[in-house]
PDB file of C-alpha atoms and ligand atoms in Angstrom:
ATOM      1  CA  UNK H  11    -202.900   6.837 -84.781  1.00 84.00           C
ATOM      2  CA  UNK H  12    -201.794  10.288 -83.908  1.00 97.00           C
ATOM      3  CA  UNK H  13    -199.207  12.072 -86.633  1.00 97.00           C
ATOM      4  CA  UNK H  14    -196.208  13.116 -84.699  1.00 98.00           C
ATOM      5  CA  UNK H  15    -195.046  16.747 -84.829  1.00 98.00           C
ATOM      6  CA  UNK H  16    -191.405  17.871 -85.018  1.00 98.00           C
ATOM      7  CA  UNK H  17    -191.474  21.606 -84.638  1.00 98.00           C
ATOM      8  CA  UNK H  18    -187.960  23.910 -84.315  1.00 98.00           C
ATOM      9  CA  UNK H  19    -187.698  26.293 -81.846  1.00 98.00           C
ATOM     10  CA  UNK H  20    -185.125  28.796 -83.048  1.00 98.00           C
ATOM     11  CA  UNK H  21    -185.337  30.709 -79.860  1.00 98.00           C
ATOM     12  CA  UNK H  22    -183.036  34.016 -80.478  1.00 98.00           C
ATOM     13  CA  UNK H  23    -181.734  33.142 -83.907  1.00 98.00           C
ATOM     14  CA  UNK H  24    -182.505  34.665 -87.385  1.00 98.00           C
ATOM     15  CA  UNK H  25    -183.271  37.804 -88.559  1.00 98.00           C
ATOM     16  CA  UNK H  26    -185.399  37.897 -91.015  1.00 98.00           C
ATOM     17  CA  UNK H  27    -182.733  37.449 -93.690  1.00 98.00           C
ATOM     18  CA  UNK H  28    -181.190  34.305 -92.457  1.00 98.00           C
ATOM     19  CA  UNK H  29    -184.547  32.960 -91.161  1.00 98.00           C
ATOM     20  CA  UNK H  30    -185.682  33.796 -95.440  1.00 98.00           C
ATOM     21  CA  UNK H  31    -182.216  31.577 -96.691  1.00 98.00           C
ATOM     22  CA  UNK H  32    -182.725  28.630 -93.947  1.00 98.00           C
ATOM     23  CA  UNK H  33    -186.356  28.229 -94.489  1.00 98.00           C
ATOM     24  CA  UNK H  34    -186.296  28.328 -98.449  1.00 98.00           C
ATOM     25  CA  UNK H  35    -183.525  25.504 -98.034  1.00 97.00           C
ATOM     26  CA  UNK H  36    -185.006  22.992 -95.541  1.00 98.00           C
ATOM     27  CA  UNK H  37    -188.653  23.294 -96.465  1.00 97.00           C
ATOM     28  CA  UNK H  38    -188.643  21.256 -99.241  1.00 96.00           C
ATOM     29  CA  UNK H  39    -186.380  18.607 -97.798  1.00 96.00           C
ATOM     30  CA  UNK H  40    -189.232  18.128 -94.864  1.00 96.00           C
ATOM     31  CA  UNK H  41    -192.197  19.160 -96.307  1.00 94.00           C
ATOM     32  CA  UNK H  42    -195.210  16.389 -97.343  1.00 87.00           C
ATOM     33  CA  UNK H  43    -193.600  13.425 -95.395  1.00 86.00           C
ATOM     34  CA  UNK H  44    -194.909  11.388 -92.603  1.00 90.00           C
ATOM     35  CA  UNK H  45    -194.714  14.132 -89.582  1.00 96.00           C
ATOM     36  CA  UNK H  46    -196.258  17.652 -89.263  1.00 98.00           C
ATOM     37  CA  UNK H  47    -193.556  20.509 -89.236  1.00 98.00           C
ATOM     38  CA  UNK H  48    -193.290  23.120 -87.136  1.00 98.00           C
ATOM     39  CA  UNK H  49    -190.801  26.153 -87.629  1.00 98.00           C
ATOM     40  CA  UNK H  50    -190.994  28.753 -84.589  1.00 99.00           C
ATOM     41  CA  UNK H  51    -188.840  31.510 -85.468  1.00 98.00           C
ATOM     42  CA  UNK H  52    -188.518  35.021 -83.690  1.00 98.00           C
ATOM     43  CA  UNK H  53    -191.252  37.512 -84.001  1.00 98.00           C
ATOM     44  CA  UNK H  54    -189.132  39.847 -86.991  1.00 98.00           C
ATOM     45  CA  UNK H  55    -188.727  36.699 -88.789  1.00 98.00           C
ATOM     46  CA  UNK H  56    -192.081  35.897 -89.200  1.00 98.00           C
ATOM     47  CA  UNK H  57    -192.956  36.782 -92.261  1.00 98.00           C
ATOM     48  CA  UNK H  58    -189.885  36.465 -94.041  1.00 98.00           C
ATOM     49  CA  UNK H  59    -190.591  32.614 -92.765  1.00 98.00           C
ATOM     50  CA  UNK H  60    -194.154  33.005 -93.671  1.00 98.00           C
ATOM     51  CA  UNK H  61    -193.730  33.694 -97.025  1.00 98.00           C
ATOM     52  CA  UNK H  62    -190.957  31.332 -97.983  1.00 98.00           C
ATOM     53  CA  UNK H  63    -193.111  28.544 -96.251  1.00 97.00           C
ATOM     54  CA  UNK H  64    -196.095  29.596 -98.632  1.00 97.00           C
ATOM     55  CA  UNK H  65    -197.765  26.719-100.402  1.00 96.00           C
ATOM     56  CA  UNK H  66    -196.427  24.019 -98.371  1.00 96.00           C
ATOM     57  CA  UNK H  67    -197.154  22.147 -95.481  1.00 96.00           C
ATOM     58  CA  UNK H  68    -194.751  23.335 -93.014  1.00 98.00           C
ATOM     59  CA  UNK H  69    -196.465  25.239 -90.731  1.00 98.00           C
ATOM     60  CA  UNK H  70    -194.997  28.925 -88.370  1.00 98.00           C
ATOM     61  CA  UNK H  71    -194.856  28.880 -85.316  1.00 98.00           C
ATOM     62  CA  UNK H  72    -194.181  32.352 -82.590  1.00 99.00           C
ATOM     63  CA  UNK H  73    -192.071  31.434 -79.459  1.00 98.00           C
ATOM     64  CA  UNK H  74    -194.267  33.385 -77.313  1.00 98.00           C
ATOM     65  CA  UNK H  75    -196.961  35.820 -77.094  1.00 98.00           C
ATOM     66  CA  UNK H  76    -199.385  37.614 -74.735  1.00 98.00           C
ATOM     67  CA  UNK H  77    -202.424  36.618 -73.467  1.00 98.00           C
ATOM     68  CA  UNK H  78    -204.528  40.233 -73.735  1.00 98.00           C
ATOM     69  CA  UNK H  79    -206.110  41.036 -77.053  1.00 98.00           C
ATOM     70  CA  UNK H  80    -204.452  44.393 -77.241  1.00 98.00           C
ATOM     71  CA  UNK H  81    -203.581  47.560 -75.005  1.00 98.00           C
ATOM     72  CA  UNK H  82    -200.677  49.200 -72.712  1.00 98.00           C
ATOM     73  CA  UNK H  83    -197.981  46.350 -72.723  1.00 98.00           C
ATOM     74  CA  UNK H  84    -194.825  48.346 -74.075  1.00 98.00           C
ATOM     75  CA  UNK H  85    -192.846  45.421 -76.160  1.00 98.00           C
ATOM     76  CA  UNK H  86    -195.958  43.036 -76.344  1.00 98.00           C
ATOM     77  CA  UNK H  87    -197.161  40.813 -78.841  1.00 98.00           C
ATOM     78  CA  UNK H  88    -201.207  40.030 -78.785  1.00 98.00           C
ATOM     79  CA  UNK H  89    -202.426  36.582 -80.078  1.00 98.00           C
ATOM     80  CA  UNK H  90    -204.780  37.958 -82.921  1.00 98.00           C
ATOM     81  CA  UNK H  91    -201.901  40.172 -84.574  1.00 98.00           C
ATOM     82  CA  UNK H  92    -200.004  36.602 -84.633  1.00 98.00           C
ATOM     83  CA  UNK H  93    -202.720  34.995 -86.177  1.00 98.00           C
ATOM     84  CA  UNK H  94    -203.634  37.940 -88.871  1.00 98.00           C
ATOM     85  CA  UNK H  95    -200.153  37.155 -89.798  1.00 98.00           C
ATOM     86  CA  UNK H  96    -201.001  33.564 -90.748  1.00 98.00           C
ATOM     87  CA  UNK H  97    -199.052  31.898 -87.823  1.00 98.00           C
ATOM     88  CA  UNK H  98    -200.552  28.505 -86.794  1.00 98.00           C
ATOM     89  CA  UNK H  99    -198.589  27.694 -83.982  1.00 98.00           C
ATOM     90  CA  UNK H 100    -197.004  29.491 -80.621  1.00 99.00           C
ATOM     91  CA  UNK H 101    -194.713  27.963 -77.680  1.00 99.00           C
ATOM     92  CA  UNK H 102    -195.940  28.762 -74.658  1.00 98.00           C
ATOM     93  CA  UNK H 103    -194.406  28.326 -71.375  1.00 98.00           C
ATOM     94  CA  UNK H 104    -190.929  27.550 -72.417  1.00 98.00           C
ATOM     95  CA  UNK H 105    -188.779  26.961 -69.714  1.00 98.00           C
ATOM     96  CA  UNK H 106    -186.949  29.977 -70.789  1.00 98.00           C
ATOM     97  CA  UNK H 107    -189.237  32.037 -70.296  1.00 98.00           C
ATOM     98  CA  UNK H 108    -190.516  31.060 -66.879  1.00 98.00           C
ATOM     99  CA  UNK H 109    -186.615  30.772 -65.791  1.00 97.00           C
ATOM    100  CA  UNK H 110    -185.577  34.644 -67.046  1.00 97.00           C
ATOM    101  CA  UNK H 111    -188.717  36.189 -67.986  1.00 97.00           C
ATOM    102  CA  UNK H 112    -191.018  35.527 -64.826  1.00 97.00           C
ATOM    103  CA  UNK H 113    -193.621  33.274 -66.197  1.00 98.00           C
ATOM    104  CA  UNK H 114    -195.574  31.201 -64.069  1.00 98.00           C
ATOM    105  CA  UNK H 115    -198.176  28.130 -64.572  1.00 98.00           C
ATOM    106  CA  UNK H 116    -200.837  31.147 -64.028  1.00 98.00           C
ATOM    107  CA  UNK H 117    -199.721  32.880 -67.008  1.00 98.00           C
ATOM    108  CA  UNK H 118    -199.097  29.833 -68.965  1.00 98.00           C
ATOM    109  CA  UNK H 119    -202.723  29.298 -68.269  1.00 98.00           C
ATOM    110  CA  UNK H 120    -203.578  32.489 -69.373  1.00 98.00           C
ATOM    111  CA  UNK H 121    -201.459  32.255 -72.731  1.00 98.00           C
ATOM    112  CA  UNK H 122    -203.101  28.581 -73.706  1.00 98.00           C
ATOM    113  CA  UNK H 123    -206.972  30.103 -73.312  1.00 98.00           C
ATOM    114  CA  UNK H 124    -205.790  33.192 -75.239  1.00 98.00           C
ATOM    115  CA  UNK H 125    -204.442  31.366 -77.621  1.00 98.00           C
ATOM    116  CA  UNK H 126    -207.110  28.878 -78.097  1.00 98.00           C
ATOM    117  CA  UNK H 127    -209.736  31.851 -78.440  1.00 98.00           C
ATOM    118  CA  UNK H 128    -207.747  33.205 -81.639  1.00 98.00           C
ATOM    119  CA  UNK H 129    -206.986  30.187 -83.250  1.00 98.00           C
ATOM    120  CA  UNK H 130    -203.811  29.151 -82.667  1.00 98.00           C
ATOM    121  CA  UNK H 131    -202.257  25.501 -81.262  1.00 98.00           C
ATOM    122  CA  UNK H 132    -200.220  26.287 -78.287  1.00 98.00           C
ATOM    123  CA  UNK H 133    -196.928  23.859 -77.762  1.00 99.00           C
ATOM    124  CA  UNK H 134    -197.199  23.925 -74.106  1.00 98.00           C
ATOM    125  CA  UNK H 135    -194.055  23.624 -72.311  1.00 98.00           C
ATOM    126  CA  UNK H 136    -193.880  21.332 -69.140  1.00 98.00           C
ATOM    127  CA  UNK H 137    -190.936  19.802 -67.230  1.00 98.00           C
ATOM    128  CA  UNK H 138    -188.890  19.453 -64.473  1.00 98.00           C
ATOM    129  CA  UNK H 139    -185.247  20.552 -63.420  1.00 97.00           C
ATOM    130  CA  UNK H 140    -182.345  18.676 -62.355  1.00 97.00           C
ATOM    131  CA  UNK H 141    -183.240  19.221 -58.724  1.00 97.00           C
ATOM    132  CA  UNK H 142    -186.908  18.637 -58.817  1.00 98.00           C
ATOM    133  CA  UNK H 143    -185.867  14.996 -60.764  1.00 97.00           C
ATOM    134  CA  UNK H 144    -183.212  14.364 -58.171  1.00 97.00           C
ATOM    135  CA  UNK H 145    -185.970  14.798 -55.586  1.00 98.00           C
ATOM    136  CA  UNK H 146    -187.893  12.292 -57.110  1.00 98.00           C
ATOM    137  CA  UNK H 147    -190.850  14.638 -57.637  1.00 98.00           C
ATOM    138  CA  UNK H 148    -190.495  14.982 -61.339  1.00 98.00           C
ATOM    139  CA  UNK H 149    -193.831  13.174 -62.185  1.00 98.00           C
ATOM    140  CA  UNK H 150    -195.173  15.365 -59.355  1.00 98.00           C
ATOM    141  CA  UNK H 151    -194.254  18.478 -60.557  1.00 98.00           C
ATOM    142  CA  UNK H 152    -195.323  18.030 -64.420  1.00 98.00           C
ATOM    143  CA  UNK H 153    -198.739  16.488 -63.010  1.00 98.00           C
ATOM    144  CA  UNK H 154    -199.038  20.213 -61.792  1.00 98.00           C
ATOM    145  CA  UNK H 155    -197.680  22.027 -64.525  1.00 98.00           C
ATOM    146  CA  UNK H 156    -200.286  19.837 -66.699  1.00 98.00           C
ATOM    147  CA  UNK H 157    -203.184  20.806 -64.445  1.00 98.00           C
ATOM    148  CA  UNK H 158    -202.326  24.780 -64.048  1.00 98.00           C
ATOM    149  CA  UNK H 159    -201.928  25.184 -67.460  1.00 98.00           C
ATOM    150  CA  UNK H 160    -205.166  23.301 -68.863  1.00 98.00           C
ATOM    151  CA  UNK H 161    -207.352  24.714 -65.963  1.00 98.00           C
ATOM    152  CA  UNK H 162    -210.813  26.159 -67.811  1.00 98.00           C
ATOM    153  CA  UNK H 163    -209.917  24.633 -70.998  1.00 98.00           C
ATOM    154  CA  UNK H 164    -212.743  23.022 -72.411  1.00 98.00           C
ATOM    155  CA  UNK H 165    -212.275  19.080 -74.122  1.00 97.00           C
ATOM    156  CA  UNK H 166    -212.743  20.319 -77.817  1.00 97.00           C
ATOM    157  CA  UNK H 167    -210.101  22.739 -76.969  1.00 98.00           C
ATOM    158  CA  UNK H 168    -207.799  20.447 -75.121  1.00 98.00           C
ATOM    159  CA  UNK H 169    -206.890  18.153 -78.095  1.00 97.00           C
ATOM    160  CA  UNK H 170    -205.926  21.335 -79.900  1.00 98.00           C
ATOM    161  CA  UNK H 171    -203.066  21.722 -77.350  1.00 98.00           C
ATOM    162  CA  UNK H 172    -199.369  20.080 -78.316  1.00 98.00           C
ATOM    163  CA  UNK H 173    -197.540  19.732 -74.978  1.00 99.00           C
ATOM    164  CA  UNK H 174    -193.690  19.438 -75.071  1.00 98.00           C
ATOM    165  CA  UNK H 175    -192.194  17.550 -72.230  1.00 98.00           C
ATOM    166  CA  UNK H 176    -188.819  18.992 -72.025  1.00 98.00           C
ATOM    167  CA  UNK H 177    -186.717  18.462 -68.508  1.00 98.00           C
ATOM    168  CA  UNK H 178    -185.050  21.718 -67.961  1.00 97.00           C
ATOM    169  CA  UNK H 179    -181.669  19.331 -67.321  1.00 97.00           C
ATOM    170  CA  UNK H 180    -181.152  18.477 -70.754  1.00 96.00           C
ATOM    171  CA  UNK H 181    -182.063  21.516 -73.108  1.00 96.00           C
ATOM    172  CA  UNK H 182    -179.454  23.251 -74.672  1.00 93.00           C
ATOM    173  CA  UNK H 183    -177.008  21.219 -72.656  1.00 93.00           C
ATOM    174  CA  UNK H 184    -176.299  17.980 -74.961  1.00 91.00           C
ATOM    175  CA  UNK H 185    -177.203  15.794 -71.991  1.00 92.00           C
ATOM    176  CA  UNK H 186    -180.334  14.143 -73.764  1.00 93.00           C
ATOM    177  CA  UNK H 187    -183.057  12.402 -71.513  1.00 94.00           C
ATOM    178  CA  UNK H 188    -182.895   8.512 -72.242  1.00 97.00           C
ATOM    179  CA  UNK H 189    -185.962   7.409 -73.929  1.00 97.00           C
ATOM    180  CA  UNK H 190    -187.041   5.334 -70.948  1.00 98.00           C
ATOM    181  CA  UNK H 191    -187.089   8.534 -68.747  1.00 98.00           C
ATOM    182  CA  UNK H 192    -188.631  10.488 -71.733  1.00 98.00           C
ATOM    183  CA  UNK H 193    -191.308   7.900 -71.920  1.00 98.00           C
ATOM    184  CA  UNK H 194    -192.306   7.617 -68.500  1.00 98.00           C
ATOM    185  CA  UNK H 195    -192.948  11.300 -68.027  1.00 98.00           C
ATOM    186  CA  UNK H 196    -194.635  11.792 -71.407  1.00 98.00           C
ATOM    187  CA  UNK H 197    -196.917   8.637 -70.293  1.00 98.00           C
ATOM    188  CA  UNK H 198    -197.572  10.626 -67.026  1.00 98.00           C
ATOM    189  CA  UNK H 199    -198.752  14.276 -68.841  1.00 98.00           C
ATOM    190  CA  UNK H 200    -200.804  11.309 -71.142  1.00 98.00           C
ATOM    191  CA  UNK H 201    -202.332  10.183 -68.162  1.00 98.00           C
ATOM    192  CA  UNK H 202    -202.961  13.750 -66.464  1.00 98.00           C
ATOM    193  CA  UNK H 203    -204.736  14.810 -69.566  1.00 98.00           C
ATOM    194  CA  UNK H 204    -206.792  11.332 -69.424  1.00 98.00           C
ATOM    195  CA  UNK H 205    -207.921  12.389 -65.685  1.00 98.00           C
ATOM    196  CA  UNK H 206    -208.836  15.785 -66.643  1.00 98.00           C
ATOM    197  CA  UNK H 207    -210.404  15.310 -70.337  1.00 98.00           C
ATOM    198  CA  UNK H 208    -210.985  11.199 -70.479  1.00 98.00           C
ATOM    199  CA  UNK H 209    -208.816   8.918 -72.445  1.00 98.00           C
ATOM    200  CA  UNK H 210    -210.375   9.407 -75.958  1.00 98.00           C
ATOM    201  CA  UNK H 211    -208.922  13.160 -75.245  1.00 98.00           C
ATOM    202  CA  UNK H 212    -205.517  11.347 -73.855  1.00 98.00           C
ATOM    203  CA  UNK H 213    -205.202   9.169 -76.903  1.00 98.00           C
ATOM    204  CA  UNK H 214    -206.254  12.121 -79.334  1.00 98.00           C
ATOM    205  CA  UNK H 215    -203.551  14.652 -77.489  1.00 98.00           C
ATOM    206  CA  UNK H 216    -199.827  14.979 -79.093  1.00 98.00           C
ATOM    207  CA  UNK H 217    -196.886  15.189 -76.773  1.00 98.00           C
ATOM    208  CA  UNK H 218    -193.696  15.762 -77.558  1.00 98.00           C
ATOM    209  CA  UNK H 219    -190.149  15.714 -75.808  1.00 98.00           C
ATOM    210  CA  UNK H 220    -187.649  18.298 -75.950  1.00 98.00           C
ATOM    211  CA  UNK H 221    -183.893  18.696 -75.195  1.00 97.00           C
ATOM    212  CA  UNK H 222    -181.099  17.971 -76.658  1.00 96.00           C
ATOM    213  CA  UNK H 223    -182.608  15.889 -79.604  1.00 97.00           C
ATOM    214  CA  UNK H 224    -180.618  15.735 -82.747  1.00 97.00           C
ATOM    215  CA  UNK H 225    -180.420  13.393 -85.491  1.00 96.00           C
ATOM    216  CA  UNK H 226    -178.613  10.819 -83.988  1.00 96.00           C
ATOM    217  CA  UNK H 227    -181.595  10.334 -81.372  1.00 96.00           C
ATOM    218  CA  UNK H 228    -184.556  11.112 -82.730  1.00 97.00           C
ATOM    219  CA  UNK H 229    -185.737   7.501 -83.891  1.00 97.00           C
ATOM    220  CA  UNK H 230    -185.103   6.007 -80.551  1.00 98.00           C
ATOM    221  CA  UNK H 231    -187.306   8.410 -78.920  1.00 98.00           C
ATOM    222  CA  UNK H 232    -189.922   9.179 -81.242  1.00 98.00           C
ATOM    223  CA  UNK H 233    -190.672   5.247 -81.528  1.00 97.00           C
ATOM    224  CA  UNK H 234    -191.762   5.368 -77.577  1.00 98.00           C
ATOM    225  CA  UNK H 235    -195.639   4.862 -77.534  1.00 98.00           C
ATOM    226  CA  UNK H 236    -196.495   7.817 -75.943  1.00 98.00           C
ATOM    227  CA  UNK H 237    -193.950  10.157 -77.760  1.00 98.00           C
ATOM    228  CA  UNK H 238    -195.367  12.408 -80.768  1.00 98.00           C
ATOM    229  CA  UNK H 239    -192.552  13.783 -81.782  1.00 98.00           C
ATOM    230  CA  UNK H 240    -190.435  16.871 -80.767  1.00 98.00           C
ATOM    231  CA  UNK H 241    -189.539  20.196 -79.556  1.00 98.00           C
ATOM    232  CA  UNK H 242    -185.749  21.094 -81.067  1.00 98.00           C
ATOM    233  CA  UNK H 243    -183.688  23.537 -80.501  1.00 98.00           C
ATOM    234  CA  UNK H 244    -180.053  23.782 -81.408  1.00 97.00           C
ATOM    235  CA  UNK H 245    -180.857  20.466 -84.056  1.00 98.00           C
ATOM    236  CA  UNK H 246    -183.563  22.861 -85.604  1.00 98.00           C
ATOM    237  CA  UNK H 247    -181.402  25.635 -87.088  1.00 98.00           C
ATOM    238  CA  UNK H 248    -178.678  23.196 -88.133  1.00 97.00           C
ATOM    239  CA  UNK H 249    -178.240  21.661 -92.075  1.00 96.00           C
ATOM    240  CA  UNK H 250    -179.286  18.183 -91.309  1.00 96.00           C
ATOM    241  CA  UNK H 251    -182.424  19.190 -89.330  1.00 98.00           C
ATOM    242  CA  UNK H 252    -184.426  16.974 -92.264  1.00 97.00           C
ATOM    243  CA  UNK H 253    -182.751  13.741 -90.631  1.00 97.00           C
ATOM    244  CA  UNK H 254    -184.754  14.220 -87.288  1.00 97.00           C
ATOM    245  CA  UNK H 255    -188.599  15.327 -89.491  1.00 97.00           C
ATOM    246  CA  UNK H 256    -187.394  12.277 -91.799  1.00 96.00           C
ATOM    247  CA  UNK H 257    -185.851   9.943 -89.176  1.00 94.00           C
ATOM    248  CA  UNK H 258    -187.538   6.714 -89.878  1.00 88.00           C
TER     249      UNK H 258
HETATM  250  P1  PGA W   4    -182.408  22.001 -77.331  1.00 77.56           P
HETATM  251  O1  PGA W   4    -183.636  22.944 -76.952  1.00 77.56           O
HETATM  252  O2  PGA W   4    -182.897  21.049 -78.391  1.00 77.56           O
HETATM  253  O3  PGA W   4    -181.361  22.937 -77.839  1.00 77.56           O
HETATM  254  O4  PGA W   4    -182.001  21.284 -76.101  1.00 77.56           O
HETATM  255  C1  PGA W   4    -184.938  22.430 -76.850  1.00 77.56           C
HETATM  256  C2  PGA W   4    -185.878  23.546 -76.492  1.00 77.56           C
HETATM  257  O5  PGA W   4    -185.479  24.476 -75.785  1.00 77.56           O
HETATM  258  O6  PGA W   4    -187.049  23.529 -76.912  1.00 77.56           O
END
């Protein structure tokens, strides 16, 4: 039985002020229950989130990072000054990033082993935009998103890896994949990973969709078979974010 994992993606919200107030407020109201938690706030908020997260279960997350250990990258974060922090979790591959900041399955690649190597679970980002699902190629296209991104990766290192299903269509924009749609994809990164790792791997690996979840949704598609959970945004930094960690 894998535990499902709800993790917020604040994306460019919170100083470390606010990110302090919001964090002191919801972790107790999510903390303990049936579902791992996931807060991934900006970099500055870190560990302002950090510490008010301190002897609980909620876990940090980073939104990003680099994939070298240190050196000349002006503005760059390195995976082992995430993890000296105390940060168990970074998003990698968002489809923000690889839409405005030039990131490509190559890089993602890069990010995941990096990543890996210092410790921390990567939520791997995968999924397909309106264009690519009116093509009918969406199952294609996350097949090779999958395969880019866990290329080198060893098994033991494989299950570490949360991948977020999110179709570019419906983040941020309220539109909300049905949870037959969510389903089938999610089944098809399952399956990828099963090809690639065997199904012990497949069965062990969590996957989550994102975009557009909120409170009202969340049971409906985190009681598909092959969904673990989720990847929110604009739900994450809202008061009622407990309903979609405690939506059963
Ligand atoms: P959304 O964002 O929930 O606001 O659609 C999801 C995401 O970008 O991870």
């Amino acid at each position: 039985m894998r535990k499902k994992i709800i993790a917020g993606n604040w994306k460019m919200n919170k100083g470390p002020d606010a990110a302090r107030e919001f964090a002191v407020e919801m972790t107790p109201k999510v903390d303990g229950g049936a579902a791992d938690v996931v807060f991934c706030v900006p970099y500055v908020s870190l560990l302002a989130a950090l510490d008010a997260a301190k002897g609980t279960f909620v876990a940090i997350g980073a939104q990003n990072m680099h994939f070298e250990d240190a050196g000349a990258y002006t503005g760059e974060v390195s995976p082992g000054m995430l993890k000296e922090l105390g940060v168990k979790y970074v998003i990698i591959g968002h489809s923000e990033r690889r839409a405005y900041f030039g990131e490509t399955d190559d890089i993602v690649n890069k990010k995941a082993k990096a990543a890996l190597v210092h410790g921390l679970m990567p939520i791997l980002c995968v999924g397909e935009s309106l264009e690519q699902r009116n093509l009918g190629i969406t199952i294609e296209h996350v097949r090779i998103q999958v395969k880019i991104a866990f290329d080198g990766i060893s098994a033991v290192d494989a299950e570490k890896i949360v991948i977020a299903y999110e179709p570019i269509w419906a983040i941020g924009t309220g539109v909300t994949a049905t949870a037959q749609q969510a389903e089938e994809a999610c089944a098809a990164v399952r399956q990828v990973v099963a090809e690639l790792y065997g199904q012990p791997i497949a069965d062990k690996i969590r996957i989550q969709y994102g975009g557009s979840v909120t409170a009202d949704n969340a049971a409906e598609l985190f009681a598909q078979p092959n969904i673990d959970g989720g990847l929110v945004g604009g739900a994450s930094i809202k008061a009622d974010f407990d309903r979609i960690v405690n939506y059963q």
